[in-house]
PDB file of C-alpha atoms in Angstrom:
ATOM      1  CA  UNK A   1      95.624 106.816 138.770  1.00 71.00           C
ATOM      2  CA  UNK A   2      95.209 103.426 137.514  1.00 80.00           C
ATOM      3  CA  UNK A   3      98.578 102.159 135.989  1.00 86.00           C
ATOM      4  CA  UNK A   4      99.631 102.159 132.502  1.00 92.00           C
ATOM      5  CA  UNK A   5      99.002  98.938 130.406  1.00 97.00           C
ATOM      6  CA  UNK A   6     101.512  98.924 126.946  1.00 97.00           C
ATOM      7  CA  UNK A   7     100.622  96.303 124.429  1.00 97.00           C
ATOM      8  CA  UNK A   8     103.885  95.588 121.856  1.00 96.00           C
ATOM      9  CA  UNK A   9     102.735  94.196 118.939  1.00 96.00           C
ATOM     10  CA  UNK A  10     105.300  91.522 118.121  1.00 94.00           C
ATOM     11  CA  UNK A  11     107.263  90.086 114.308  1.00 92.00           C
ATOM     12  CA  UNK A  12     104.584  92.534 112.631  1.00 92.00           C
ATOM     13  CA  UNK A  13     104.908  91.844 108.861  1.00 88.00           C
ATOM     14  CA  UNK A  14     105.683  95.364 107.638  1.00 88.00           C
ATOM     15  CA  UNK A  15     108.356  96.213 105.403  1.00 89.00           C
ATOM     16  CA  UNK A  16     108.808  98.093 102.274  1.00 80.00           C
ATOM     17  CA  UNK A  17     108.954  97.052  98.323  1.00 80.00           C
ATOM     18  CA  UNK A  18     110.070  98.506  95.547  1.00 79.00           C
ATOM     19  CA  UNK A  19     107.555  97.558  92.294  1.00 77.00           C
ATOM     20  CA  UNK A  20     108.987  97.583  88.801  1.00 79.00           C
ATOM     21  CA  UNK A  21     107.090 101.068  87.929  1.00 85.00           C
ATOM     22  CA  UNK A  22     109.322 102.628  90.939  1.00 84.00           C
ATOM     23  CA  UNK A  23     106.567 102.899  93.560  1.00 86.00           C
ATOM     24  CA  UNK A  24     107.320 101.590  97.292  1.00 85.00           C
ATOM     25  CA  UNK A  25     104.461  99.587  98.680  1.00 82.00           C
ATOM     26  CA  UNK A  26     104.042  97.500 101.835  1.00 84.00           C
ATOM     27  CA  UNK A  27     105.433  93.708 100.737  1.00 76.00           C
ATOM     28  CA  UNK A  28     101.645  91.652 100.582  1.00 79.00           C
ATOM     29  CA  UNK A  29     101.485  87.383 100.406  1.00 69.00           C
ATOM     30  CA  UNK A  30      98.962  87.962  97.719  1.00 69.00           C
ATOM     31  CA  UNK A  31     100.238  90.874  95.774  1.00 71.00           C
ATOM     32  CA  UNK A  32     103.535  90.303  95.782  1.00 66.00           C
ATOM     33  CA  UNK A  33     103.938  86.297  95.308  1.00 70.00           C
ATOM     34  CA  UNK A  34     106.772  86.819  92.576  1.00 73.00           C
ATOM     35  CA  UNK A  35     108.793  88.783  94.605  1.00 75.00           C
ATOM     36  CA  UNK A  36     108.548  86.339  97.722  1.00 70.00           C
ATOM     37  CA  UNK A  37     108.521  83.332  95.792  1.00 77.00           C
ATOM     38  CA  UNK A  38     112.290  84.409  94.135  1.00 79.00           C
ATOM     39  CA  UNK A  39     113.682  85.172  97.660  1.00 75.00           C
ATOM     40  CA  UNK A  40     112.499  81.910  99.286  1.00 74.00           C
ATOM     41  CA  UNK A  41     109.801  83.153 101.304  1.00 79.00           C
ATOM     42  CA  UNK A  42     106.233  81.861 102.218  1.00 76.00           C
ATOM     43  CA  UNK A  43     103.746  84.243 100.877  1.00 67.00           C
ATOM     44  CA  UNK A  44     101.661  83.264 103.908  1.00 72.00           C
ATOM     45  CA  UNK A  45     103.716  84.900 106.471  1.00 77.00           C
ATOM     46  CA  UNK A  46     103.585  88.384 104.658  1.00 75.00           C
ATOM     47  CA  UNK A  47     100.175  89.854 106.574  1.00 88.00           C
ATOM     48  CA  UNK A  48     100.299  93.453 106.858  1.00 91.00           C
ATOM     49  CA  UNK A  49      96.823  93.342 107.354  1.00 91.00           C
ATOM     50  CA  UNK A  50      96.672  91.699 110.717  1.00 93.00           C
ATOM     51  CA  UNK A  51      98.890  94.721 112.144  1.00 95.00           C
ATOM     52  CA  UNK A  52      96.010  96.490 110.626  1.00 96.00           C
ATOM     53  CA  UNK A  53      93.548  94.809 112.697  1.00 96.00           C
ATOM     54  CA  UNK A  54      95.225  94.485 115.928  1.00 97.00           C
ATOM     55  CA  UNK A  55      95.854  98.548 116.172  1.00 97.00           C
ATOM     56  CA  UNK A  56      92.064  99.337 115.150  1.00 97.00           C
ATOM     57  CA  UNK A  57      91.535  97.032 117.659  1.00 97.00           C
ATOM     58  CA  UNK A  58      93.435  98.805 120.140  1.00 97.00           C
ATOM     59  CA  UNK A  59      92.997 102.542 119.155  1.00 97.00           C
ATOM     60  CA  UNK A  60      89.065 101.845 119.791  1.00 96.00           C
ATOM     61  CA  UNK A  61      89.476 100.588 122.505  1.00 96.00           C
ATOM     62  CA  UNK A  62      87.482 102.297 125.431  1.00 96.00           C
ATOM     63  CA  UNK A  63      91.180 101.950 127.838  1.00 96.00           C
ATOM     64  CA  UNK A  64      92.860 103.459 124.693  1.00 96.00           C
ATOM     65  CA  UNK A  65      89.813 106.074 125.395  1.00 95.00           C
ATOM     66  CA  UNK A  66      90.639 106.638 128.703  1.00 95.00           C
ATOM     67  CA  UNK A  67      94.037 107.508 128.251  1.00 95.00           C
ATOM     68  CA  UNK A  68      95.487 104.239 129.930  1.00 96.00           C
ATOM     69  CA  UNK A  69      96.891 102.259 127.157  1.00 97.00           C
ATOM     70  CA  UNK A  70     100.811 103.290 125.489  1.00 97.00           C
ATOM     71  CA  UNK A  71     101.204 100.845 121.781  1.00 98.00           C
ATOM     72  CA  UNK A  72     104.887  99.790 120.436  1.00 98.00           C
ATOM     73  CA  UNK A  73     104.757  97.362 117.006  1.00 97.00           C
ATOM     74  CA  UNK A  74     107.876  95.579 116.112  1.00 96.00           C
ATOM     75  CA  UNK A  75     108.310  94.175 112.822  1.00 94.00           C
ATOM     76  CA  UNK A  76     110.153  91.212 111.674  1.00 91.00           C
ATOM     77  CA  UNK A  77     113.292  93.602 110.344  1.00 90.00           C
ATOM     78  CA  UNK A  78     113.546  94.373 114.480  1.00 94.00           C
ATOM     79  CA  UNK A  79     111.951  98.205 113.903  1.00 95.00           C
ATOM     80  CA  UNK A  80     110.498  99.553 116.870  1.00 97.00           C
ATOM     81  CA  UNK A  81     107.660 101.519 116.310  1.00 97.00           C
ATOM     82  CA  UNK A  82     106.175 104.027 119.285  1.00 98.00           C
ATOM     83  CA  UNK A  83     102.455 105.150 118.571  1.00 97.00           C
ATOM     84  CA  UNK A  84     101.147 108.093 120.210  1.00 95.00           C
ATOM     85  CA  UNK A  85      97.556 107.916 121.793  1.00 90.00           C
ATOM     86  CA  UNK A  86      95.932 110.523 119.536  1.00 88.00           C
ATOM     87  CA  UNK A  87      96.789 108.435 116.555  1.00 93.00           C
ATOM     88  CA  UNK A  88      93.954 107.920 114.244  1.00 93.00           C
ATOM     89  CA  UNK A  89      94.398 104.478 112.276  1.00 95.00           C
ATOM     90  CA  UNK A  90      92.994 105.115 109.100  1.00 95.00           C
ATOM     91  CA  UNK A  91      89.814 102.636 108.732  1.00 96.00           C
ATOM     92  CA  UNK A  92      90.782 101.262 105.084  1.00 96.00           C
ATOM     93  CA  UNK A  93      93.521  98.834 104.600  1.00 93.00           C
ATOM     94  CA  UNK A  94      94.844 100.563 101.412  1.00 93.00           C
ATOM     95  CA  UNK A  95      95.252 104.263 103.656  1.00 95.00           C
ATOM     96  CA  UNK A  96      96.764 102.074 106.379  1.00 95.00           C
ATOM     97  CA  UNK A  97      99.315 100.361 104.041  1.00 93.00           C
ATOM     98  CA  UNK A  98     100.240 103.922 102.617  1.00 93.00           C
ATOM     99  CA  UNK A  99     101.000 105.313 105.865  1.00 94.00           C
ATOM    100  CA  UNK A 100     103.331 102.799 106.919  1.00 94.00           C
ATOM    101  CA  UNK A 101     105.395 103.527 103.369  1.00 93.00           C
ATOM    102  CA  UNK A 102     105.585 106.479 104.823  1.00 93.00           C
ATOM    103  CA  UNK A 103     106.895 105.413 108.027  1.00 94.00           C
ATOM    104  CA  UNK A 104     108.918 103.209 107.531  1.00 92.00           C
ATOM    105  CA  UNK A 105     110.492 105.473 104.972  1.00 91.00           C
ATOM    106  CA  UNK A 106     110.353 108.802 106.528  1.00 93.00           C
ATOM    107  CA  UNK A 107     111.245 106.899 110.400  1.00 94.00           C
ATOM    108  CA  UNK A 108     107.876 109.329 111.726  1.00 95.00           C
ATOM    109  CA  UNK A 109     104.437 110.774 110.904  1.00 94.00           C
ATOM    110  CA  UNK A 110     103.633 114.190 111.982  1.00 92.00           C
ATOM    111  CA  UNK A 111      99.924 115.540 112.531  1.00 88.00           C
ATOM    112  CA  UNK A 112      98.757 117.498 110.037  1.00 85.00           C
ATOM    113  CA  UNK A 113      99.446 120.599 111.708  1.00 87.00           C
ATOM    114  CA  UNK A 114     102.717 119.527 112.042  1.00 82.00           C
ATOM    115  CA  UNK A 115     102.834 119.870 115.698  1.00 86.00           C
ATOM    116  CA  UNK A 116     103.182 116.603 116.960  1.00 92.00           C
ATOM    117  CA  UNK A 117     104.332 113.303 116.040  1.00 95.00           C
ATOM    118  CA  UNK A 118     102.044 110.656 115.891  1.00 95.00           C
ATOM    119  CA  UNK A 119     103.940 107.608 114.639  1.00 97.00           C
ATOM    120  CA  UNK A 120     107.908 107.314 114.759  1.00 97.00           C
ATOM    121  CA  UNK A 121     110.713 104.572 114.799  1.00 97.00           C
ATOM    122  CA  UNK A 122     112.531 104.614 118.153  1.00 97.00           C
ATOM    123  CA  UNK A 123     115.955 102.820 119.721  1.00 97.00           C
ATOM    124  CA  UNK A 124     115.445  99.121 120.638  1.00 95.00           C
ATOM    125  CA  UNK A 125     114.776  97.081 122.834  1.00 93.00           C
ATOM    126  CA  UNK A 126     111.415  97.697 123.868  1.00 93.00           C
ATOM    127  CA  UNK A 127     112.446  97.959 127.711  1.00 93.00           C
ATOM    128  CA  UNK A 128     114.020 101.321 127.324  1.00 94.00           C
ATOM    129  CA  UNK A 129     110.769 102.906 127.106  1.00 96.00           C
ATOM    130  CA  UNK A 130     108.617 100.524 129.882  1.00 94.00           C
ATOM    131  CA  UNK A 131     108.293 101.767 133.296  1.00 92.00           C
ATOM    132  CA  UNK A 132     111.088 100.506 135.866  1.00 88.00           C
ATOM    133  CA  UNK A 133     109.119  98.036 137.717  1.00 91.00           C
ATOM    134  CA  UNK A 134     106.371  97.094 134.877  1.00 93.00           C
ATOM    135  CA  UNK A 135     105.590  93.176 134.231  1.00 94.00           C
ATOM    136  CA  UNK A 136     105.373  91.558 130.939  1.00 94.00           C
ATOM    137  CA  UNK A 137     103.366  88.525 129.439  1.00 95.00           C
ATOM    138  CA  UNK A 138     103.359  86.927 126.267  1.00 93.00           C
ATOM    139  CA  UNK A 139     100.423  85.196 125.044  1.00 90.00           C
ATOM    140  CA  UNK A 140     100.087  81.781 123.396  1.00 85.00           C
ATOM    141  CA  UNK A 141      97.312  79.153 122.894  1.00 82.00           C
ATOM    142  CA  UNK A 142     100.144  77.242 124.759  1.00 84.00           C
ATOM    143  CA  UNK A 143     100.025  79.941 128.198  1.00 88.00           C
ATOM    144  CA  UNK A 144      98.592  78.759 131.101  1.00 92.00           C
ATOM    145  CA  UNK A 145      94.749  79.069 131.008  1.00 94.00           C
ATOM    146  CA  UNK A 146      93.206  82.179 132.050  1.00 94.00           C
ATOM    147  CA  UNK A 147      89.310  83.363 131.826  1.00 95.00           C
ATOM    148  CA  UNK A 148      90.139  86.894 130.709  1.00 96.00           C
ATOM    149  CA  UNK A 149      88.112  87.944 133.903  1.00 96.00           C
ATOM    150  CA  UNK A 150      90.311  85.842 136.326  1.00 96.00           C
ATOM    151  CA  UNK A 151      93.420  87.463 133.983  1.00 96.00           C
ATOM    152  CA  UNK A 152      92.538  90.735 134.753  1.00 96.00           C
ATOM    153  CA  UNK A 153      91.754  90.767 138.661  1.00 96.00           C
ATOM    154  CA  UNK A 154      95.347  88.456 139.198  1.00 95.00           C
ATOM    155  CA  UNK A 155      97.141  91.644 137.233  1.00 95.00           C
ATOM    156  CA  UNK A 156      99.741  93.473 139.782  1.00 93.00           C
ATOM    157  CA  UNK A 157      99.256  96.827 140.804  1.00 92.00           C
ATOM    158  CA  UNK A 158     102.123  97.910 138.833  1.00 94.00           C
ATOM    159  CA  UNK A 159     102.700  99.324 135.307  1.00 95.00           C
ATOM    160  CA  UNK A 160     102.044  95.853 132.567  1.00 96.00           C
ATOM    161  CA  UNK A 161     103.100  94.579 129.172  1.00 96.00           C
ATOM    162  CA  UNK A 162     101.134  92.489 126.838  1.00 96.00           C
ATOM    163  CA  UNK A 163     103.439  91.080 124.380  1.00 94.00           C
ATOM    164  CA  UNK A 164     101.206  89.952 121.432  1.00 94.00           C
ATOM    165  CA  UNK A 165     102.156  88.322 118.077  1.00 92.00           C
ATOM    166  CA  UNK A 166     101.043  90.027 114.819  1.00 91.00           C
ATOM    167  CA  UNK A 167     102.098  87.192 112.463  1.00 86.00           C
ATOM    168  CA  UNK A 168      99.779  84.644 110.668  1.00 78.00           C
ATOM    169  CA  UNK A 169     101.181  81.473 112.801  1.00 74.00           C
ATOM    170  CA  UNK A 170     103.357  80.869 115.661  1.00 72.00           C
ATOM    171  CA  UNK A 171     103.472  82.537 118.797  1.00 72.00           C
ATOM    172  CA  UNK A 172     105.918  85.278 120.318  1.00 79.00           C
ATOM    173  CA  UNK A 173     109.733  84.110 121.558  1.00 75.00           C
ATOM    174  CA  UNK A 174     110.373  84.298 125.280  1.00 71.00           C
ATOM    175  CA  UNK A 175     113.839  84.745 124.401  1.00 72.00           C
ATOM    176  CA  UNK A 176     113.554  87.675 122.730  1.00 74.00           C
ATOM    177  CA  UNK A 177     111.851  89.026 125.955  1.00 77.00           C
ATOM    178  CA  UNK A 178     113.685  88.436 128.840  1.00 75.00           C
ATOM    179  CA  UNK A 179     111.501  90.467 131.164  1.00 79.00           C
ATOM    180  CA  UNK A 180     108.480  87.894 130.437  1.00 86.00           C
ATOM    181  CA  UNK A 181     107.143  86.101 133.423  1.00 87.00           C
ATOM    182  CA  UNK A 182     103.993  84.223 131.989  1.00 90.00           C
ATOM    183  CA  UNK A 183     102.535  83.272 128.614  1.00 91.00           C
ATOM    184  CA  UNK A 184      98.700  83.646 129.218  1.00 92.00           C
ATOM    185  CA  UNK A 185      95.835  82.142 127.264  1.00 92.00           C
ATOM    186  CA  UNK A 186      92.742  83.529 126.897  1.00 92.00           C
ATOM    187  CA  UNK A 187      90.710  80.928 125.493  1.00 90.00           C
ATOM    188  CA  UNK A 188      90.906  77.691 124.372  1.00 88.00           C
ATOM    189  CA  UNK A 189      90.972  78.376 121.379  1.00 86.00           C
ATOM    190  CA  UNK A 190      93.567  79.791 119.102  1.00 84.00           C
ATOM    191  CA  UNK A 191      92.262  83.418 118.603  1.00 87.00           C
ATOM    192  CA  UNK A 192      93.130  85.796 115.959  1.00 89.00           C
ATOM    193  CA  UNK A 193      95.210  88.547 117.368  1.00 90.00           C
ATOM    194  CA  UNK A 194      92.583  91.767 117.162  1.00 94.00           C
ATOM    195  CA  UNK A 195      89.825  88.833 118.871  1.00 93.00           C
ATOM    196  CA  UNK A 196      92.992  88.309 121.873  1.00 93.00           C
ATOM    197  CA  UNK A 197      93.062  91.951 121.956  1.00 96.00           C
ATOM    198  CA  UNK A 198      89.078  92.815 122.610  1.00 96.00           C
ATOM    199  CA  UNK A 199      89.479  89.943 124.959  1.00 95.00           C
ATOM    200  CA  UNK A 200      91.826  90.832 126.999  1.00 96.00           C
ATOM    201  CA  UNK A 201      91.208  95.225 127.453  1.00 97.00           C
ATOM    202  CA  UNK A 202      87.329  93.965 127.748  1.00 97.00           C
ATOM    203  CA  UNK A 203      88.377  92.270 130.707  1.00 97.00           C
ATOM    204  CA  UNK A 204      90.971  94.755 132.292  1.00 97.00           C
ATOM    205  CA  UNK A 205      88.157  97.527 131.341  1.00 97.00           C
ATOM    206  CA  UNK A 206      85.863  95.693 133.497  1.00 97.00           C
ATOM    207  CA  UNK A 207      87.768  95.627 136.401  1.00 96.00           C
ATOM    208  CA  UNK A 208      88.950  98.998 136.185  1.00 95.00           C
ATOM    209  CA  UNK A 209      85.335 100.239 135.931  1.00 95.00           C
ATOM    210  CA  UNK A 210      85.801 101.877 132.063  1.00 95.00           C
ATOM    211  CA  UNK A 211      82.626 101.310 130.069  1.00 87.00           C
TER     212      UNK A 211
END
C-alpha cells in the first residue's frame, strides 16, 4: 500500500462572530471591517475563503479519491481540526462558511445519518495524530526549488506531511513545527494555496500511477 500523505492546513482564518441581530457568522475582511477595524486588526488577513479553496482543492483530488490523503486545518486561535475522507465540502462559499459556525461551535459535524463524524476539533499538536516515523515539509516561495515532478520522486518511502499556509500573506513558522525538515517550492512563483495544492498531489499522483 502506498503510504499515507496528510496535508495540515496552517493559521486558517476561521473563527466565529457574533453580529448585532445575535447571529454567529464566520469573521470576513470585507463584511466585517467595523468589527476588525475597532480591535486593531487588518481586514486583509481575515480570508475564510482561501480555507475554502484549499479543501475543495484537496477533497477533489484524485489521491483524496484513492483513499491516500488524511486533512488537519489549524486556525489562527490554535484549533485543530481532523477531516474525515468522506467529507463533502459544500461547493458554495456561503454553505461552507455555515458549516464551520457549526463547527467551531458544536467542536464536530456528524453525517446526516448521524453515524459518523465527518468534521471535529481534536487535542493539539498536530503530531499526536501523524504516523511515528512520517516526514514533514513546509512550503514557501522561499523553500528550496523543486519541479513538483522532481518533488515527488525525492519523497521517502515513509508516511509525509505537507504543511501549507491558508492565510492571505506570509508563509508557515518552522518553529511552530519542529518535526519540519525542508521548506519546498514549487514554482517560482508565489502560488495561491489551492494552485500549491493541485501542484503538488498532481505530481505525487503521477508518480504513484493515480489518474
Amino acid at each position: 500500500a502506498a503510504a499515507q500523505v496528510t496535508v495540515l492546513l496552517d493559521l486558517a482564518s476561521l473563527e466565529i462572530v457574533k453580529t448585532r441581530k445575535g447571529e454567529f457568522q464566520l469573521l470576513e475582511g470585507d463584511v466585517h471591517r467595523g468589527v476588525l477595524k475597532k480591535h486593531g486588526r487588518d481586514p486583509s488577513e481575515c480570508r475564510p475563503d482561501i480555507s475554502h479553496q484549499e479543501l475543495m482543492a484537496l477533497f477533489d483530488s484524485p489521491l483524496n479519491k484513492a483513499g491516500q490523503l488524511k486533512v488537519y486545518l489549524r486556525t489562527r486561535q490554535n484549533v485543530l481540526i481532523e477531516f474525515h475522507e468522506k467529507v463533502r465540502i459544500p461547493r458554495t462559499y456561503k454553505r461552507f462558511a455555515g458549516l464551520m459556525v457549526q463547527l467551531l461551535h458544536k467542536l464536530k459535524v456528524r453525517a446526516a445519518d448521524g453515524r459518523e463524524t465527518l468534521i471535529k476539533v481534536v487535542k493539539n499538536p498536530i503530531t499526536r495524530h501523524l504516523p511515528a516515523d512520517c516526514v514533514c515539509y513546509g512550503f514557501s516561495v522561499q523553500g528550496d526549488r523543486y519541479t513538483p515532478q522532481a518533488f515527488a520522486a525525492a519523497l521517502p518511502a515513509k508516511p509525509v506531511c505537507f504543511v501549507i499556509g491558508a492565510m492571505a500573506a506570509g508563509h508557515v513558522d518552522r518553529d511552530d513545527h519542529e518535526t519540519m525538515i525542508e521548506y519546498v517550492s514549487l514554482s517560482n512563483y508565489p502560488l495561491s494555496g489551492a494552485t500549491a495544492i493541485n501542484r503538488l498531489l498532481g505530481a505525487i499522483e503521477a508518480h504513484r500511477g493515480i489518474s
